Structures are given as structure tokens and as C-alpha cells.
PDB file of C-alpha atoms in Angstrom:
ATOM      1  CA  MET G   1      12.066 -36.600 -22.424  1.00 43.00           C
ATOM      2  CA  LEU G   2       9.690 -37.663 -19.653  1.00 44.00           C
ATOM      3  CA  SER G   3      11.306 -35.371 -17.117  1.00 46.00           C
ATOM      4  CA  GLY G   4      11.114 -32.470 -19.579  1.00 48.00           C
ATOM      5  CA  ASP G   5       7.437 -33.076 -20.363  1.00 50.00           C
ATOM      6  CA  ALA G   6       6.227 -33.214 -16.756  1.00 48.00           C
ATOM      7  CA  PRO G   7       6.721 -29.536 -15.832  1.00 50.00           C
ATOM      8  CA  TYR G   8       5.121 -28.397 -19.092  1.00 44.00           C
ATOM      9  CA  ASP G   9       1.990 -30.527 -18.620  1.00 46.00           C
ATOM     10  CA  GLY G  10       1.737 -29.525 -14.969  1.00 46.00           C
ATOM     11  CA  GLY G  11       1.890 -25.837 -15.880  1.00 44.00           C
ATOM     12  CA  MET G  12      -0.884 -26.233 -18.440  1.00 41.00           C
ATOM     13  CA  THR G  13      -3.226 -28.093 -16.118  1.00 41.00           C
ATOM     14  CA  SER G  14      -2.713 -25.692 -13.217  1.00 41.00           C
ATOM     15  CA  ALA G  15      -3.519 -22.554 -15.250  1.00 40.00           C
ATOM     16  CA  PRO G  16      -6.888 -21.108 -14.149  1.00 44.00           C
ATOM     17  CA  SER G  17      -7.725 -19.776 -17.616  1.00 40.00           C
ATOM     18  CA  THR G  18     -10.566 -22.256 -18.195  1.00 39.00           C
ATOM     19  CA  PRO G  19     -13.187 -22.312 -15.437  1.00 45.00           C
ATOM     20  CA  PRO G  20     -14.809 -25.558 -14.283  1.00 45.00           C
ATOM     21  CA  SER G  21     -17.855 -26.600 -16.293  1.00 47.00           C
ATOM     22  CA  SER G  22     -20.252 -25.962 -13.412  1.00 50.00           C
ATOM     23  CA  VAL G  23     -18.893 -22.428 -12.975  1.00 53.00           C
ATOM     24  CA  ALA G  24     -19.080 -21.754 -16.700  1.00 54.00           C
ATOM     25  CA  ARG G  25     -22.680 -22.917 -16.829  1.00 59.00           C
ATOM     26  CA  ALA G  26     -23.611 -20.694 -13.863  1.00 63.00           C
ATOM     27  CA  ALA G  27     -21.870 -17.546 -15.140  1.00 73.00           C
ATOM     28  CA  TRP G  28     -24.700 -16.567 -17.493  1.00 78.00           C
ATOM     29  CA  LEU G  29     -27.244 -16.324 -14.649  1.00 80.00           C
ATOM     30  CA  GLY G  30     -25.826 -13.081 -13.263  1.00 83.00           C
ATOM     31  CA  PRO G  31     -26.395 -10.915 -16.362  1.00 88.00           C
ATOM     32  CA  VAL G  32     -29.843 -12.417 -17.047  1.00 90.00           C
ATOM     33  CA  LEU G  33     -31.103 -11.967 -13.482  1.00 91.00           C
ATOM     34  CA  ARG G  34     -29.518  -8.527 -13.320  1.00 93.00           C
ATOM     35  CA  ALA G  35     -31.644  -7.509 -16.310  1.00 95.00           C
ATOM     36  CA  VAL G  36     -34.880  -8.013 -14.341  1.00 96.00           C
ATOM     37  CA  PRO G  37     -34.712  -5.051 -11.887  1.00 96.00           C
ATOM     38  CA  ALA G  38     -33.281  -2.866 -14.652  1.00 97.00           C
ATOM     39  CA  ALA G  39     -36.231  -3.705 -16.914  1.00 97.00           C
ATOM     40  CA  ILE G  40     -38.792  -3.160 -14.145  1.00 97.00           C
ATOM     41  CA  SER G  41     -37.473   0.257 -13.119  1.00 97.00           C
ATOM     42  CA  GLY G  42     -36.892   1.357 -16.712  1.00 96.00           C
ATOM     43  CA  LEU G  43     -40.375   0.385 -17.894  1.00 97.00           C
ATOM     44  CA  ILE G  44     -42.080   2.019 -14.900  1.00 97.00           C
ATOM     45  CA  ILE G  45     -40.238   5.266 -15.624  1.00 96.00           C
ATOM     46  CA  THR G  46     -41.047   5.011 -19.335  1.00 94.00           C
ATOM     47  CA  PHE G  47     -44.785   4.633 -18.759  1.00 95.00           C
ATOM     48  CA  THR G  48     -45.024   7.241 -15.971  1.00 93.00           C
ATOM     49  CA  ALA G  49     -45.763  10.775 -17.106  1.00 90.00           C
ATOM     50  CA  ASN G  50     -44.551  12.591 -13.985  1.00 90.00           C
ATOM     51  CA  HIS G  51     -40.746  12.331 -13.978  1.00 93.00           C
ATOM     52  CA  SER G  52     -40.320  13.845 -10.537  1.00 94.00           C
ATOM     53  CA  PRO G  53     -37.293  13.469  -8.247  1.00 94.00           C
ATOM     54  CA  THR G  54     -39.426  11.226  -6.031  1.00 94.00           C
ATOM     55  CA  LEU G  55     -40.049   8.815  -8.886  1.00 95.00           C
ATOM     56  CA  GLY G  56     -36.371   8.817  -9.799  1.00 95.00           C
ATOM     57  CA  LEU G  57     -35.216   8.061  -6.257  1.00 96.00           C
ATOM     58  CA  VAL G  58     -37.852   5.374  -5.696  1.00 96.00           C
ATOM     59  CA  MET G  59     -36.942   3.677  -8.970  1.00 97.00           C
ATOM     60  CA  LEU G  60     -33.265   3.932  -8.059  1.00 97.00           C
ATOM     61  CA  GLY G  61     -34.153   2.177  -4.810  1.00 97.00           C
ATOM     62  CA  VAL G  62     -35.965  -0.590  -6.690  1.00 97.00           C
ATOM     63  CA  PHE G  63     -33.136  -0.865  -9.210  1.00 97.00           C
ATOM     64  CA  GLY G  64     -30.383  -0.811  -6.588  1.00 97.00           C
ATOM     65  CA  LEU G  65     -31.849  -3.213  -4.040  1.00 98.00           C
ATOM     66  CA  GLY G  66     -33.143  -5.561  -6.743  1.00 97.00           C
ATOM     67  CA  SER G  67     -29.762  -5.601  -8.461  1.00 96.00           C
ATOM     68  CA  ALA G  68     -27.977  -6.210  -5.158  1.00 97.00           C
ATOM     69  CA  LEU G  69     -30.219  -9.186  -4.413  1.00 96.00           C
ATOM     70  CA  VAL G  70     -29.872 -10.921  -7.779  1.00 94.00           C
ATOM     71  CA  LEU G  71     -26.133 -10.238  -8.003  1.00 93.00           C
ATOM     72  CA  ALA G  72     -25.518 -11.692  -4.545  1.00 93.00           C
ATOM     73  CA  VAL G  73     -27.651 -14.767  -5.243  1.00 91.00           C
ATOM     74  CA  SER G  74     -26.158 -15.458  -8.675  1.00 87.00           C
ATOM     75  CA  SER G  75     -22.605 -15.146  -7.330  1.00 86.00           C
ATOM     76  CA  VAL G  76     -23.035 -18.109  -4.958  1.00 85.00           C
ATOM     77  CA  PRO G  77     -22.431 -20.903  -7.548  1.00 80.00           C
ATOM     78  CA  LEU G  78     -19.375 -19.166  -9.003  1.00 78.00           C
ATOM     79  CA  GLY G  79     -16.891 -20.129  -6.292  1.00 74.00           C
ATOM     80  CA  ALA G  80     -14.460 -18.048  -4.256  1.00 74.00           C
ATOM     81  CA  GLY G  81     -11.699 -17.737  -6.855  1.00 75.00           C
ATOM     82  CA  GLU G  82     -13.860 -16.889  -9.863  1.00 79.00           C
ATOM     83  CA  PRO G  83     -13.161 -13.330 -11.154  1.00 80.00           C
ATOM     84  CA  LEU G  84     -16.812 -12.765 -12.112  1.00 83.00           C
ATOM     85  CA  ARG G  85     -17.826 -13.425  -8.511  1.00 88.00           C
ATOM     86  CA  SER G  86     -15.731 -10.525  -7.240  1.00 89.00           C
ATOM     87  CA  LEU G  87     -17.317  -8.197  -9.806  1.00 91.00           C
ATOM     88  CA  GLN G  88     -20.846  -9.265  -8.937  1.00 92.00           C
ATOM     89  CA  LEU G  89     -20.294  -8.933  -5.197  1.00 93.00           C
ATOM     90  CA  GLY G  90     -18.710  -5.507  -5.638  1.00 95.00           C
ATOM     91  CA  LEU G  91     -21.591  -4.313  -7.798  1.00 96.00           C
ATOM     92  CA  ALA G  92     -24.075  -5.811  -5.326  1.00 96.00           C
ATOM     93  CA  ILE G  93     -22.610  -3.737  -2.485  1.00 97.00           C
ATOM     94  CA  ILE G  94     -22.584  -0.537  -4.561  1.00 97.00           C
ATOM     95  CA  ALA G  95     -26.120  -1.054  -5.870  1.00 97.00           C
ATOM     96  CA  GLY G  96     -27.465  -2.020  -2.453  1.00 97.00           C
ATOM     97  CA  VAL G  97     -25.990   1.060  -0.789  1.00 98.00           C
ATOM     98  CA  ALA G  98     -27.285   3.345  -3.555  1.00 97.00           C
ATOM     99  CA  GLY G  99     -30.766   1.815  -3.398  1.00 97.00           C
ATOM    100  CA  ALA G 100     -30.963   2.048   0.384  1.00 97.00           C
ATOM    101  CA  VAL G 101     -29.730   5.648   0.395  1.00 96.00           C
ATOM    102  CA  ALA G 102     -32.233   6.608  -2.311  1.00 96.00           C
ATOM    103  CA  LEU G 103     -35.174   5.200  -0.354  1.00 96.00           C
ATOM    104  CA  ALA G 104     -33.882   6.730   2.883  1.00 95.00           C
ATOM    105  CA  VAL G 105     -33.681  10.151   1.224  1.00 94.00           C
ATOM    106  CA  VAL G 106     -37.287   9.872   0.022  1.00 93.00           C
ATOM    107  CA  THR G 107     -38.507   8.712   3.433  1.00 91.00           C
ATOM    108  CA  LEU G 108     -36.518  10.969   5.762  1.00 90.00           C
ATOM    109  CA  MET G 109     -35.522  14.067   3.826  1.00 83.00           C
ATOM    110  CA  GLY G 110     -37.964  14.400   0.963  1.00 77.00           C
ATOM    111  CA  ALA G 111     -36.972  14.092  -2.664  1.00 76.00           C
ATOM    112  CA  GLY G 112     -35.235  16.915  -4.478  1.00 87.00           C
ATOM    113  CA  LEU G 113     -33.368  17.301  -7.737  1.00 91.00           C
ATOM    114  CA  ALA G 114     -30.027  17.828  -5.987  1.00 92.00           C
ATOM    115  CA  MET G 115     -30.318  14.597  -3.997  1.00 94.00           C
ATOM    116  CA  LEU G 116     -31.457  12.670  -7.071  1.00 94.00           C
ATOM    117  CA  LEU G 117     -28.452  13.839  -9.073  1.00 95.00           C
ATOM    118  CA  LEU G 118     -26.091  13.225  -6.151  1.00 95.00           C
ATOM    119  CA  VAL G 119     -27.201   9.673  -5.357  1.00 96.00           C
ATOM    120  CA  LEU G 120     -27.800   8.542  -8.938  1.00 96.00           C
ATOM    121  CA  GLY G 121     -24.666  10.239 -10.234  1.00 96.00           C
ATOM    122  CA  GLY G 122     -22.582   8.813  -7.403  1.00 97.00           C
ATOM    123  CA  TYR G 123     -23.840   5.323  -8.153  1.00 97.00           C
ATOM    124  CA  ALA G 124     -23.085   5.729 -11.864  1.00 97.00           C
ATOM    125  CA  VAL G 125     -19.520   6.902 -11.232  1.00 98.00           C
ATOM    126  CA  VAL G 126     -18.609   4.170  -8.731  1.00 98.00           C
ATOM    127  CA  ALA G 127     -20.412   1.251 -10.410  1.00 97.00           C
ATOM    128  CA  GLY G 128     -19.396   2.301 -13.907  1.00 97.00           C
ATOM    129  CA  GLY G 129     -15.786   2.779 -12.899  1.00 97.00           C
ATOM    130  CA  LEU G 130     -15.622  -0.604 -11.173  1.00 97.00           C
ATOM    131  CA  GLU G 131     -17.153  -2.484 -14.101  1.00 96.00           C
ATOM    132  CA  LEU G 132     -15.023  -0.737 -16.717  1.00 97.00           C
ATOM    133  CA  VAL G 133     -11.765  -1.325 -14.827  1.00 96.00           C
ATOM    134  CA  TRP G 134     -12.696  -4.952 -14.131  1.00 94.00           C
ATOM    135  CA  GLY G 135     -13.472  -5.536 -17.802  1.00 94.00           C
ATOM    136  CA  ILE G 136     -10.158  -4.036 -18.894  1.00 94.00           C
ATOM    137  CA  ARG G 137      -8.200  -6.091 -16.356  1.00 92.00           C
ATOM    138  CA  HIS G 138      -9.888  -9.373 -17.334  1.00 89.00           C
ATOM    139  CA  ARG G 139     -10.022  -8.795 -21.081  1.00 88.00           C
ATOM    140  CA  GLY G 140      -9.131 -12.019 -22.872  1.00 79.00           C
ATOM    141  CA  ARG G 141      -9.449 -14.065 -19.665  1.00 79.00           C
ATOM    142  CA  CYS G 142     -13.182 -13.867 -18.945  1.00 79.00           C
ATOM    143  CA  PRO G 143     -15.945 -14.130 -21.579  1.00 79.00           C
ATOM    144  CA  PHE G 144     -17.939 -11.375 -19.837  1.00 80.00           C
ATOM    145  CA  ALA G 145     -15.052  -8.878 -19.827  1.00 88.00           C
ATOM    146  CA  ARG G 146     -15.961  -7.115 -23.065  1.00 90.00           C
ATOM    147  CA  ASP G 147     -19.606  -6.794 -22.016  1.00 92.00           C
ATOM    148  CA  ALA G 148     -18.453  -5.408 -18.661  1.00 93.00           C
ATOM    149  CA  MET G 149     -16.410  -2.738 -20.438  1.00 95.00           C
ATOM    150  CA  VAL G 150     -19.445  -1.694 -22.508  1.00 96.00           C
ATOM    151  CA  ILE G 151     -21.721  -1.557 -19.452  1.00 96.00           C
ATOM    152  CA  GLY G 152     -19.132   0.317 -17.417  1.00 96.00           C
ATOM    153  CA  ALA G 153     -18.620   2.896 -20.155  1.00 97.00           C
ATOM    154  CA  ALA G 154     -22.389   3.346 -20.569  1.00 97.00           C
ATOM    155  CA  THR G 155     -22.848   3.792 -16.816  1.00 97.00           C
ATOM    156  CA  LEU G 156     -20.096   6.413 -16.707  1.00 98.00           C
ATOM    157  CA  ALA G 157     -21.766   8.119 -19.676  1.00 97.00           C
ATOM    158  CA  LEU G 158     -24.962   8.302 -17.604  1.00 97.00           C
ATOM    159  CA  ALA G 159     -23.001  10.089 -14.869  1.00 96.00           C
ATOM    160  CA  ILE G 160     -21.710  12.629 -17.401  1.00 96.00           C
ATOM    161  CA  VAL G 161     -25.213  13.235 -18.763  1.00 96.00           C
ATOM    162  CA  LEU G 162     -26.591  13.718 -15.247  1.00 95.00           C
ATOM    163  CA  ALA G 163     -23.912  16.322 -14.568  1.00 93.00           C
ATOM    164  CA  LEU G 164     -25.134  18.316 -17.575  1.00 94.00           C
ATOM    165  CA  VAL G 165     -28.906  18.234 -17.071  1.00 91.00           C
ATOM    166  CA  GLY G 166     -30.694  20.743 -14.884  1.00 83.00           C
ATOM    167  CA  ASP G 167     -34.206  19.353 -14.479  1.00 91.00           C
ATOM    168  CA  SER G 168     -35.751  16.211 -13.048  1.00 92.00           C
ATOM    169  CA  VAL G 169     -37.665  15.352 -16.230  1.00 94.00           C
ATOM    170  CA  SER G 170     -34.428  14.923 -18.173  1.00 94.00           C
ATOM    171  CA  ALA G 171     -32.568  13.224 -15.310  1.00 95.00           C
ATOM    172  CA  VAL G 172     -35.276  10.652 -14.629  1.00 96.00           C
ATOM    173  CA  GLY G 173     -35.874  10.162 -18.347  1.00 96.00           C
ATOM    174  CA  PHE G 174     -32.211   9.436 -19.019  1.00 97.00           C
ATOM    175  CA  PHE G 175     -32.128   7.041 -16.065  1.00 97.00           C
ATOM    176  CA  GLY G 176     -35.151   5.190 -17.445  1.00 96.00           C
ATOM    177  CA  ALA G 177     -33.625   4.966 -20.917  1.00 97.00           C
ATOM    178  CA  TYR G 178     -30.356   3.719 -19.427  1.00 97.00           C
ATOM    179  CA  ALA G 179     -32.167   1.061 -17.385  1.00 97.00           C
ATOM    180  CA  VAL G 180     -34.119  -0.241 -20.396  1.00 97.00           C
ATOM    181  CA  MET G 181     -31.033  -0.411 -22.617  1.00 97.00           C
ATOM    182  CA  LEU G 182     -29.061  -2.029 -19.791  1.00 96.00           C
ATOM    183  CA  ALA G 183     -31.738  -4.704 -19.384  1.00 97.00           C
ATOM    184  CA  ILE G 184     -31.713  -5.525 -23.099  1.00 96.00           C
ATOM    185  CA  PHE G 185     -27.921  -5.631 -23.248  1.00 95.00           C
ATOM    186  CA  LEU G 186     -27.622  -7.797 -20.126  1.00 94.00           C
ATOM    187  CA  LEU G 187     -30.211 -10.252 -21.419  1.00 93.00           C
ATOM    188  CA  ILE G 188     -28.396 -10.620 -24.737  1.00 92.00           C
ATOM    189  CA  ALA G 189     -25.007 -10.869 -23.017  1.00 89.00           C
ATOM    190  CA  GLY G 190     -26.206 -13.515 -20.565  1.00 86.00           C
ATOM    191  CA  LEU G 191     -27.875 -15.684 -23.187  1.00 88.00           C
ATOM    192  CA  SER G 192     -24.924 -15.439 -25.555  1.00 84.00           C
ATOM    193  CA  LEU G 193     -22.641 -16.399 -22.660  1.00 77.00           C
ATOM    194  CA  LYS G 194     -24.831 -19.425 -21.967  1.00 77.00           C
ATOM    195  CA  TRP G 195     -24.937 -20.537 -25.596  1.00 76.00           C
ATOM    196  CA  SER G 196     -21.192 -20.079 -26.089  1.00 70.00           C
ATOM    197  CA  THR G 197     -20.243 -22.063 -22.966  1.00 51.00           C
ATOM    198  CA  PRO G 198     -20.598 -25.581 -24.475  1.00 48.00           C
ATOM    199  CA  MET G 199     -18.547 -24.481 -27.486  1.00 43.00           C
ATOM    200  CA  LYS G 200     -15.738 -23.117 -25.274  1.00 45.00           C
ATOM    201  CA  GLU G 201     -15.729 -26.243 -23.101  1.00 42.00           C
ATOM    202  CA  SER G 202     -15.473 -28.606 -26.093  1.00 41.00           C
ATOM    203  CA  THR G 203     -12.693 -26.474 -27.592  1.00 43.00           C
ATOM    204  CA  ALA G 204     -10.757 -26.511 -24.309  1.00 45.00           C
ATOM    205  CA  SER G 205     -10.994 -30.300 -24.080  1.00 44.00           C
TER     206      SER G 205
END
């Protein structure tokens, strides 16, 4: 009996399905901090009357570089093997590149509708695709997976909308609306992840 029980108990304890308590407590920081640059860029666009390509690219720069910073910082406590860390670092790279390119376009080339749609649409396709695929792959294993699928699908929807619009007013307006809704969703997702963590830990023990 003892020899039969040992492999079973060892298999249960070695399964990485339940993260350490410190990792679980830190996981909610990423979505909450990520909501800040989204809210800033979305609100500035909302309360600015002139939805020019310049405004769109500058706000994409603020959104991208701000998101890259908070995602990189909030991924530090998660640990090397945590799945959420890989998502946050991947999104940080994509957002940082998109933000830097957007500001470089404004500074060096001058803003135009074509460049706005290219840079913003490219970001939406790559970031949305990464987050959606990650959420599908980690569904049932990570508490943020379902939220990641929703955000990824919404970001891909932004790319589709941008492919259909033909003026900067609509493109920048849709980007602002997306950023505001993203900020609200991320804030709710992060706080709900924080509040559900003690419950999941007590259930696991």
C-alpha cells in the first residue's frame, strides 16, 4: 500500500497547476497596471476634438511604451516558469515596438492616415493574435486565460475595423474607444483576479 501511494502523491505535488502563493498574489498587478496607459490614451483621445493621424500615432506611442513598461515591471515577481510572465513579456515587446515606431513615424516622416492604419493595425493583429492564442492554450490552467481570450478577440476586432475605415476621425475614434474599454476590462479583471486568489489558495490546500 505504501509503495503504491508514493508515486501518486509525488505526481500530485509535482504538478504545476497551482502557482505559489506569492506568484498568485502578484498576478493581478499586470492587468491593473496595464489599464493605466490604456485609460490615459483613451481619455485624451475622447476629450480631443481633432482626431488627426498625428494624435492617433502619438497616443499609440504613449499607449505602447506605457504598456511595455508596466508589463515588463509587473512580470518580474511572476517567476521564470509562470505562463502569465511569458504573455506579459511578449505583449511588452510588441507594444514597445509599436509605440516606438509610432513616435518615430511622427518625428521623422510626418503623420499620415496610411501610416496610422499600418502601425496601429499591425499592432492589433500581432498583439491580439498572441493574447487570443495564449488564452486558448492556457484555458482551464490559468485564471487570466478567459480574460486574455476576450482581450485578444477585441484587439483583433479593432484590426478588422481599422481595415474598413477610410478616414482618420473614425480610426482614431475607434482606437480611443478600444483603449477606454480595454482599461475598464483590465481593471475589473485584475481586481477580480486579486479577490479570487485567497479563495483558490484555500481550496487548493
